[in-house]
């Protein structure tokens, strides 16, 4: 949604021509914590450091982040614009400072390299839901139709601390919040097993 003064639907004229968009935003939950010249790199096990400007750390000198999302169209309510997107990896209430079209010929670089990915590739684990969660999951998906897919997409990447990602069995229960649901999960036999789905609030 757009704040008053920025909600004129004419500002979005032509945006339907683009399948994806860049969102520029502020890491508002981290600004007060400040920043350092170097940060611990999760992809390197969480112990090695690299320059903050060579990382995607949320603790940045200017607090600005960027994310690509899928453009699902515009909603107009009483002449006020709302933009519908999917694939958002921001917390609720994150302030946006700009929206730009993703232009494939300019933004997609086919010969780009990522040496960190060669050293430490992103995990891709199987995600399983406990049988007892079936009814709860059905209720959640009445409100959030893509909830199961979102949980699988997030947890397949194994969001545990990097030094734990080598463990294919981990008795600890970890938690992430997706939409208004607290998701509890553990790692067993190399798979991510969702054990809890708890409504927040």
PDB file of C-alpha atoms in Angstrom:
ATOM      1  CA  UNK A   1       0.000   0.000   0.000  1.00  0.00           C
ATOM      2  CA  UNK A   2       1.020   3.609  -0.532  1.00  0.00           C
ATOM      3  CA  UNK A   3       0.962   6.481   1.924  1.00  0.00           C
ATOM      4  CA  UNK A   4      -1.127   9.543   1.150  1.00  0.00           C
ATOM      5  CA  UNK A   5       0.534  11.650  -1.491  1.00  0.00           C
ATOM      6  CA  UNK A   6       2.059   8.603  -3.172  1.00  0.00           C
ATOM      7  CA  UNK A   7      -1.160   6.665  -3.795  1.00  0.00           C
ATOM      8  CA  UNK A   8      -2.146   8.268  -7.096  1.00  0.00           C
ATOM      9  CA  UNK A   9      -2.798   5.397  -9.488  1.00  0.00           C
ATOM     10  CA  UNK A  10      -1.290   7.429 -12.330  1.00  0.00           C
ATOM     11  CA  UNK A  11       2.148   6.917 -10.746  1.00  0.00           C
ATOM     12  CA  UNK A  12       1.848   3.241 -11.705  1.00  0.00           C
ATOM     13  CA  UNK A  13       0.777   3.788 -15.318  1.00  0.00           C
ATOM     14  CA  UNK A  14       2.640   1.304 -17.525  1.00  0.00           C
ATOM     15  CA  UNK A  15       3.874  -0.893 -14.691  1.00  0.00           C
ATOM     16  CA  UNK A  16       1.720  -3.730 -16.053  1.00  0.00           C
ATOM     17  CA  UNK A  17       4.310  -4.091 -18.828  1.00  0.00           C
ATOM     18  CA  UNK A  18       6.780  -5.659 -16.408  1.00  0.00           C
ATOM     19  CA  UNK A  19       6.503  -9.124 -14.903  1.00  0.00           C
ATOM     20  CA  UNK A  20       8.895  -8.300 -12.058  1.00  0.00           C
ATOM     21  CA  UNK A  21       9.802  -5.257 -10.013  1.00  0.00           C
ATOM     22  CA  UNK A  22      12.596  -4.042  -7.779  1.00  0.00           C
ATOM     23  CA  UNK A  23      11.563  -2.937  -4.294  1.00  0.00           C
ATOM     24  CA  UNK A  24      13.985  -0.614  -2.520  1.00  0.00           C
ATOM     25  CA  UNK A  25      13.388  -0.501   1.207  1.00  0.00           C
ATOM     26  CA  UNK A  26      14.827   0.351   4.607  1.00  0.00           C
ATOM     27  CA  UNK A  27      16.044  -2.274   7.096  1.00  0.00           C
ATOM     28  CA  UNK A  28      14.062  -0.411   9.750  1.00  0.00           C
ATOM     29  CA  UNK A  29      14.496  -3.045  12.452  1.00  0.00           C
ATOM     30  CA  UNK A  30      18.290  -2.827  12.322  1.00  0.00           C
ATOM     31  CA  UNK A  31      19.094   0.875  11.941  1.00  0.00           C
ATOM     32  CA  UNK A  32      19.448   1.553  15.663  1.00  0.00           C
ATOM     33  CA  UNK A  33      21.921  -1.316  15.993  1.00  0.00           C
ATOM     34  CA  UNK A  34      24.409   0.496  13.780  1.00  0.00           C
ATOM     35  CA  UNK A  35      26.890  -1.122  11.411  1.00  0.00           C
ATOM     36  CA  UNK A  36      30.515  -2.244  11.161  1.00  0.00           C
ATOM     37  CA  UNK A  37      33.075  -2.237   8.362  1.00  0.00           C
ATOM     38  CA  UNK A  38      33.118  -6.029   8.291  1.00  0.00           C
ATOM     39  CA  UNK A  39      30.445  -8.629   8.923  1.00  0.00           C
ATOM     40  CA  UNK A  40      30.417 -12.361   9.547  1.00  0.00           C
ATOM     41  CA  UNK A  41      29.428 -14.138   6.362  1.00  0.00           C
ATOM     42  CA  UNK A  42      26.790 -16.857   6.896  1.00  0.00           C
ATOM     43  CA  UNK A  43      27.730 -18.488   3.587  1.00  0.00           C
ATOM     44  CA  UNK A  44      31.270 -18.967   4.951  1.00  0.00           C
ATOM     45  CA  UNK A  45      30.112 -20.718   8.092  1.00  0.00           C
ATOM     46  CA  UNK A  46      29.433 -17.623  10.158  1.00  0.00           C
ATOM     47  CA  UNK A  47      33.032 -17.348  11.381  1.00  0.00           C
ATOM     48  CA  UNK A  48      34.864 -15.673   8.481  1.00  0.00           C
ATOM     49  CA  UNK A  49      34.349 -11.966   7.823  1.00  0.00           C
ATOM     50  CA  UNK A  50      34.034  -9.850   4.705  1.00  0.00           C
ATOM     51  CA  UNK A  51      33.437  -6.190   3.946  1.00  0.00           C
ATOM     52  CA  UNK A  52      29.913  -4.948   4.602  1.00  0.00           C
ATOM     53  CA  UNK A  53      29.686  -3.611   1.038  1.00  0.00           C
ATOM     54  CA  UNK A  54      30.679  -7.033  -0.312  1.00  0.00           C
ATOM     55  CA  UNK A  55      27.761  -8.637   1.513  1.00  0.00           C
ATOM     56  CA  UNK A  56      23.979  -8.635   1.696  1.00  0.00           C
ATOM     57  CA  UNK A  57      24.091  -7.872   5.419  1.00  0.00           C
ATOM     58  CA  UNK A  58      21.081  -6.052   6.849  1.00  0.00           C
ATOM     59  CA  UNK A  59      23.435  -3.926   8.983  1.00  0.00           C
ATOM     60  CA  UNK A  60      24.460  -1.375   6.355  1.00  0.00           C
ATOM     61  CA  UNK A  61      25.798   2.196   6.370  1.00  0.00           C
ATOM     62  CA  UNK A  62      22.641   3.488   4.687  1.00  0.00           C
ATOM     63  CA  UNK A  63      20.162   0.808   5.776  1.00  0.00           C
ATOM     64  CA  UNK A  64      18.896   0.332   2.210  1.00  0.00           C
ATOM     65  CA  UNK A  65      17.905  -3.067   0.859  1.00  0.00           C
ATOM     66  CA  UNK A  66      16.551  -4.285  -2.464  1.00  0.00           C
ATOM     67  CA  UNK A  67      14.426  -7.233  -3.497  1.00  0.00           C
ATOM     68  CA  UNK A  68      12.943  -8.573  -6.740  1.00  0.00           C
ATOM     69  CA  UNK A  69       9.241  -9.488  -6.632  1.00  0.00           C
ATOM     70  CA  UNK A  70       6.667 -10.718  -9.131  1.00  0.00           C
ATOM     71  CA  UNK A  71       4.202  -8.092 -10.311  1.00  0.00           C
ATOM     72  CA  UNK A  72       0.637  -9.396  -9.949  1.00  0.00           C
ATOM     73  CA  UNK A  73      -1.179  -6.191 -10.873  1.00  0.00           C
ATOM     74  CA  UNK A  74      -2.777  -3.052  -9.502  1.00  0.00           C
ATOM     75  CA  UNK A  75      -5.849  -2.662  -7.326  1.00  0.00           C
ATOM     76  CA  UNK A  76      -7.666   0.675  -7.265  1.00  0.00           C
ATOM     77  CA  UNK A  77      -9.861   1.533  -4.287  1.00  0.00           C
ATOM     78  CA  UNK A  78     -11.580   4.914  -4.492  1.00  0.00           C
ATOM     79  CA  UNK A  79      -8.870   6.123  -6.836  1.00  0.00           C
ATOM     80  CA  UNK A  80      -6.127   5.016  -4.451  1.00  0.00           C
ATOM     81  CA  UNK A  81      -3.538   2.576  -5.735  1.00  0.00           C
ATOM     82  CA  UNK A  82      -2.474  -0.743  -4.257  1.00  0.00           C
ATOM     83  CA  UNK A  83       0.181  -2.885  -5.898  1.00  0.00           C
ATOM     84  CA  UNK A  84      -0.076  -6.671  -5.624  1.00  0.00           C
ATOM     85  CA  UNK A  85       3.211  -8.591  -5.635  1.00  0.00           C
ATOM     86  CA  UNK A  86       4.423 -12.112  -4.824  1.00  0.00           C
ATOM     87  CA  UNK A  87       7.730 -13.481  -3.617  1.00  0.00           C
ATOM     88  CA  UNK A  88       8.248 -10.749  -1.030  1.00  0.00           C
ATOM     89  CA  UNK A  89      10.998 -11.450   1.512  1.00  0.00           C
ATOM     90  CA  UNK A  90      10.333  -8.437   3.744  1.00  0.00           C
ATOM     91  CA  UNK A  91       8.821  -8.255   7.216  1.00  0.00           C
ATOM     92  CA  UNK A  92       5.375  -6.715   7.561  1.00  0.00           C
ATOM     93  CA  UNK A  93       5.515  -2.939   7.829  1.00  0.00           C
ATOM     94  CA  UNK A  94       8.838  -2.521   6.034  1.00  0.00           C
ATOM     95  CA  UNK A  95       9.032   1.026   4.602  1.00  0.00           C
ATOM     96  CA  UNK A  96       9.540   1.143   0.829  1.00  0.00           C
ATOM     97  CA  UNK A  97      11.492   4.064  -0.602  1.00  0.00           C
ATOM     98  CA  UNK A  98      11.155   3.261  -4.308  1.00  0.00           C
ATOM     99  CA  UNK A  99       9.776   0.831  -6.871  1.00  0.00           C
ATOM    100  CA  UNK A 100      11.497   0.232 -10.200  1.00  0.00           C
ATOM    101  CA  UNK A 101      10.757  -2.141 -13.086  1.00  0.00           C
ATOM    102  CA  UNK A 102      12.985  -5.180 -13.468  1.00  0.00           C
ATOM    103  CA  UNK A 103      14.323  -4.871 -17.012  1.00  0.00           C
ATOM    104  CA  UNK A 104      15.625  -8.232 -18.168  1.00  0.00           C
ATOM    105  CA  UNK A 105      18.142  -7.041 -20.778  1.00  0.00           C
ATOM    106  CA  UNK A 106      19.732  -4.644 -18.305  1.00  0.00           C
ATOM    107  CA  UNK A 107      19.312  -6.422 -14.966  1.00  0.00           C
ATOM    108  CA  UNK A 108      20.017 -10.032 -15.956  1.00  0.00           C
ATOM    109  CA  UNK A 109      23.715 -10.738 -16.497  1.00  0.00           C
ATOM    110  CA  UNK A 110      24.146 -14.226 -17.917  1.00  0.00           C
ATOM    111  CA  UNK A 111      27.890 -14.505 -17.259  1.00  0.00           C
ATOM    112  CA  UNK A 112      27.776 -13.198 -13.680  1.00  0.00           C
ATOM    113  CA  UNK A 113      29.746 -15.269 -11.169  1.00  0.00           C
ATOM    114  CA  UNK A 114      29.290 -15.973  -7.465  1.00  0.00           C
ATOM    115  CA  UNK A 115      32.366 -17.600  -5.990  1.00  0.00           C
ATOM    116  CA  UNK A 116      30.743 -17.926  -2.571  1.00  0.00           C
ATOM    117  CA  UNK A 117      28.075 -20.153  -4.082  1.00  0.00           C
ATOM    118  CA  UNK A 118      30.818 -22.392  -5.457  1.00  0.00           C
ATOM    119  CA  UNK A 119      32.384 -22.591  -1.992  1.00  0.00           C
ATOM    120  CA  UNK A 120      29.132 -22.957  -0.061  1.00  0.00           C
ATOM    121  CA  UNK A 121      26.085 -23.638  -2.244  1.00  0.00           C
ATOM    122  CA  UNK A 122      22.650 -22.764  -0.895  1.00  0.00           C
ATOM    123  CA  UNK A 123      21.043 -25.857   0.682  1.00  0.00           C
ATOM    124  CA  UNK A 124      18.008 -27.429  -0.937  1.00  0.00           C
ATOM    125  CA  UNK A 125      16.444 -29.750   1.600  1.00  0.00           C
ATOM    126  CA  UNK A 126      13.207 -31.695   1.383  1.00  0.00           C
ATOM    127  CA  UNK A 127      10.474 -30.134   3.540  1.00  0.00           C
ATOM    128  CA  UNK A 128       7.871 -32.353   5.216  1.00  0.00           C
ATOM    129  CA  UNK A 129       4.866 -31.430   7.372  1.00  0.00           C
ATOM    130  CA  UNK A 130       3.938 -33.556  10.383  1.00  0.00           C
ATOM    131  CA  UNK A 131       0.698 -35.475   9.730  1.00  0.00           C
ATOM    132  CA  UNK A 132      -0.952 -33.902  12.774  1.00  0.00           C
ATOM    133  CA  UNK A 133      -0.668 -30.467  11.134  1.00  0.00           C
ATOM    134  CA  UNK A 134      -2.919 -31.328   8.184  1.00  0.00           C
ATOM    135  CA  UNK A 135      -6.084 -29.676   9.526  1.00  0.00           C
ATOM    136  CA  UNK A 136      -4.209 -26.646  10.828  1.00  0.00           C
ATOM    137  CA  UNK A 137      -2.525 -26.243   7.452  1.00  0.00           C
ATOM    138  CA  UNK A 138      -5.882 -26.379   5.667  1.00  0.00           C
ATOM    139  CA  UNK A 139      -7.225 -23.609   7.915  1.00  0.00           C
ATOM    140  CA  UNK A 140      -4.165 -21.420   7.375  1.00  0.00           C
ATOM    141  CA  UNK A 141      -4.406 -21.825   3.606  1.00  0.00           C
ATOM    142  CA  UNK A 142      -7.944 -20.471   3.636  1.00  0.00           C
ATOM    143  CA  UNK A 143      -6.326 -17.115   4.474  1.00  0.00           C
ATOM    144  CA  UNK A 144      -2.934 -17.581   2.816  1.00  0.00           C
ATOM    145  CA  UNK A 145      -3.392 -19.789  -0.242  1.00  0.00           C
ATOM    146  CA  UNK A 146       0.343 -20.018  -0.922  1.00  0.00           C
ATOM    147  CA  UNK A 147       1.366 -20.812   2.649  1.00  0.00           C
ATOM    148  CA  UNK A 148       2.589 -24.382   2.066  1.00  0.00           C
ATOM    149  CA  UNK A 149       4.617 -23.322  -0.954  1.00  0.00           C
ATOM    150  CA  UNK A 150       6.100 -20.406   0.982  1.00  0.00           C
ATOM    151  CA  UNK A 151       7.093 -22.608   3.921  1.00  0.00           C
ATOM    152  CA  UNK A 152       8.745 -25.109   1.582  1.00  0.00           C
ATOM    153  CA  UNK A 153      10.593 -22.403  -0.363  1.00  0.00           C
ATOM    154  CA  UNK A 154      11.963 -20.816   2.810  1.00  0.00           C
ATOM    155  CA  UNK A 155      12.799 -23.926   4.814  1.00  0.00           C
ATOM    156  CA  UNK A 156      14.335 -25.802   1.873  1.00  0.00           C
ATOM    157  CA  UNK A 157      17.195 -23.305   2.128  1.00  0.00           C
ATOM    158  CA  UNK A 158      17.835 -24.420   5.730  1.00  0.00           C
ATOM    159  CA  UNK A 159      17.644 -21.093   7.602  1.00  0.00           C
ATOM    160  CA  UNK A 160      19.637 -22.381  10.564  1.00  0.00           C
ATOM    161  CA  UNK A 161      22.960 -20.734  11.428  1.00  0.00           C
ATOM    162  CA  UNK A 162      25.519 -21.637   8.763  1.00  0.00           C
ATOM    163  CA  UNK A 163      27.665 -23.681  11.136  1.00  0.00           C
ATOM    164  CA  UNK A 164      24.631 -25.902  11.793  1.00  0.00           C
ATOM    165  CA  UNK A 165      23.751 -26.513   8.161  1.00  0.00           C
ATOM    166  CA  UNK A 166      26.172 -29.411   7.888  1.00  0.00           C
ATOM    167  CA  UNK A 167      24.133 -31.356  10.460  1.00  0.00           C
ATOM    168  CA  UNK A 168      21.590 -33.714   8.887  1.00  0.00           C
ATOM    169  CA  UNK A 169      20.113 -34.476  12.311  1.00  0.00           C
ATOM    170  CA  UNK A 170      19.475 -31.672  14.770  1.00  0.00           C
ATOM    171  CA  UNK A 171      17.304 -32.127  17.861  1.00  0.00           C
ATOM    172  CA  UNK A 172      16.784 -28.398  18.389  1.00  0.00           C
ATOM    173  CA  UNK A 173      13.479 -26.859  17.293  1.00  0.00           C
ATOM    174  CA  UNK A 174      13.974 -23.694  15.234  1.00  0.00           C
ATOM    175  CA  UNK A 175      11.341 -21.076  14.484  1.00  0.00           C
ATOM    176  CA  UNK A 176      10.493 -18.653  11.701  1.00  0.00           C
ATOM    177  CA  UNK A 177       7.485 -16.364  11.309  1.00  0.00           C
ATOM    178  CA  UNK A 178       5.673 -16.479   7.967  1.00  0.00           C
ATOM    179  CA  UNK A 179       2.583 -14.311   7.588  1.00  0.00           C
ATOM    180  CA  UNK A 180       0.931 -14.522  11.029  1.00  0.00           C
ATOM    181  CA  UNK A 181       2.104 -18.056  11.751  1.00  0.00           C
ATOM    182  CA  UNK A 182       4.981 -19.157  13.967  1.00  0.00           C
ATOM    183  CA  UNK A 183       6.548 -22.142  12.198  1.00  0.00           C
ATOM    184  CA  UNK A 184       8.542 -24.625  14.270  1.00  0.00           C
ATOM    185  CA  UNK A 185      10.852 -27.045  12.483  1.00  0.00           C
ATOM    186  CA  UNK A 186      13.692 -29.483  13.062  1.00  0.00           C
ATOM    187  CA  UNK A 187      16.134 -31.395  10.894  1.00  0.00           C
ATOM    188  CA  UNK A 188      15.900 -35.178  10.814  1.00  0.00           C
ATOM    189  CA  UNK A 189      17.421 -37.589   8.300  1.00  0.00           C
ATOM    190  CA  UNK A 190      18.547 -34.616   6.166  1.00  0.00           C
ATOM    191  CA  UNK A 191      14.964 -33.347   5.738  1.00  0.00           C
ATOM    192  CA  UNK A 192      13.312 -30.304   7.258  1.00  0.00           C
ATOM    193  CA  UNK A 193      10.344 -31.459   9.305  1.00  0.00           C
ATOM    194  CA  UNK A 194       7.703 -28.895  10.228  1.00  0.00           C
ATOM    195  CA  UNK A 195       6.481 -29.780  13.720  1.00  0.00           C
ATOM    196  CA  UNK A 196       4.475 -26.726  14.811  1.00  0.00           C
ATOM    197  CA  UNK A 197       2.183 -24.123  13.256  1.00  0.00           C
ATOM    198  CA  UNK A 198       1.029 -21.567  15.818  1.00  0.00           C
ATOM    199  CA  UNK A 199      -1.193 -18.564  15.146  1.00  0.00           C
ATOM    200  CA  UNK A 200       0.390 -15.310  16.352  1.00  0.00           C
ATOM    201  CA  UNK A 201      -1.838 -12.878  18.189  1.00  0.00           C
TER     202      UNK A 201
END
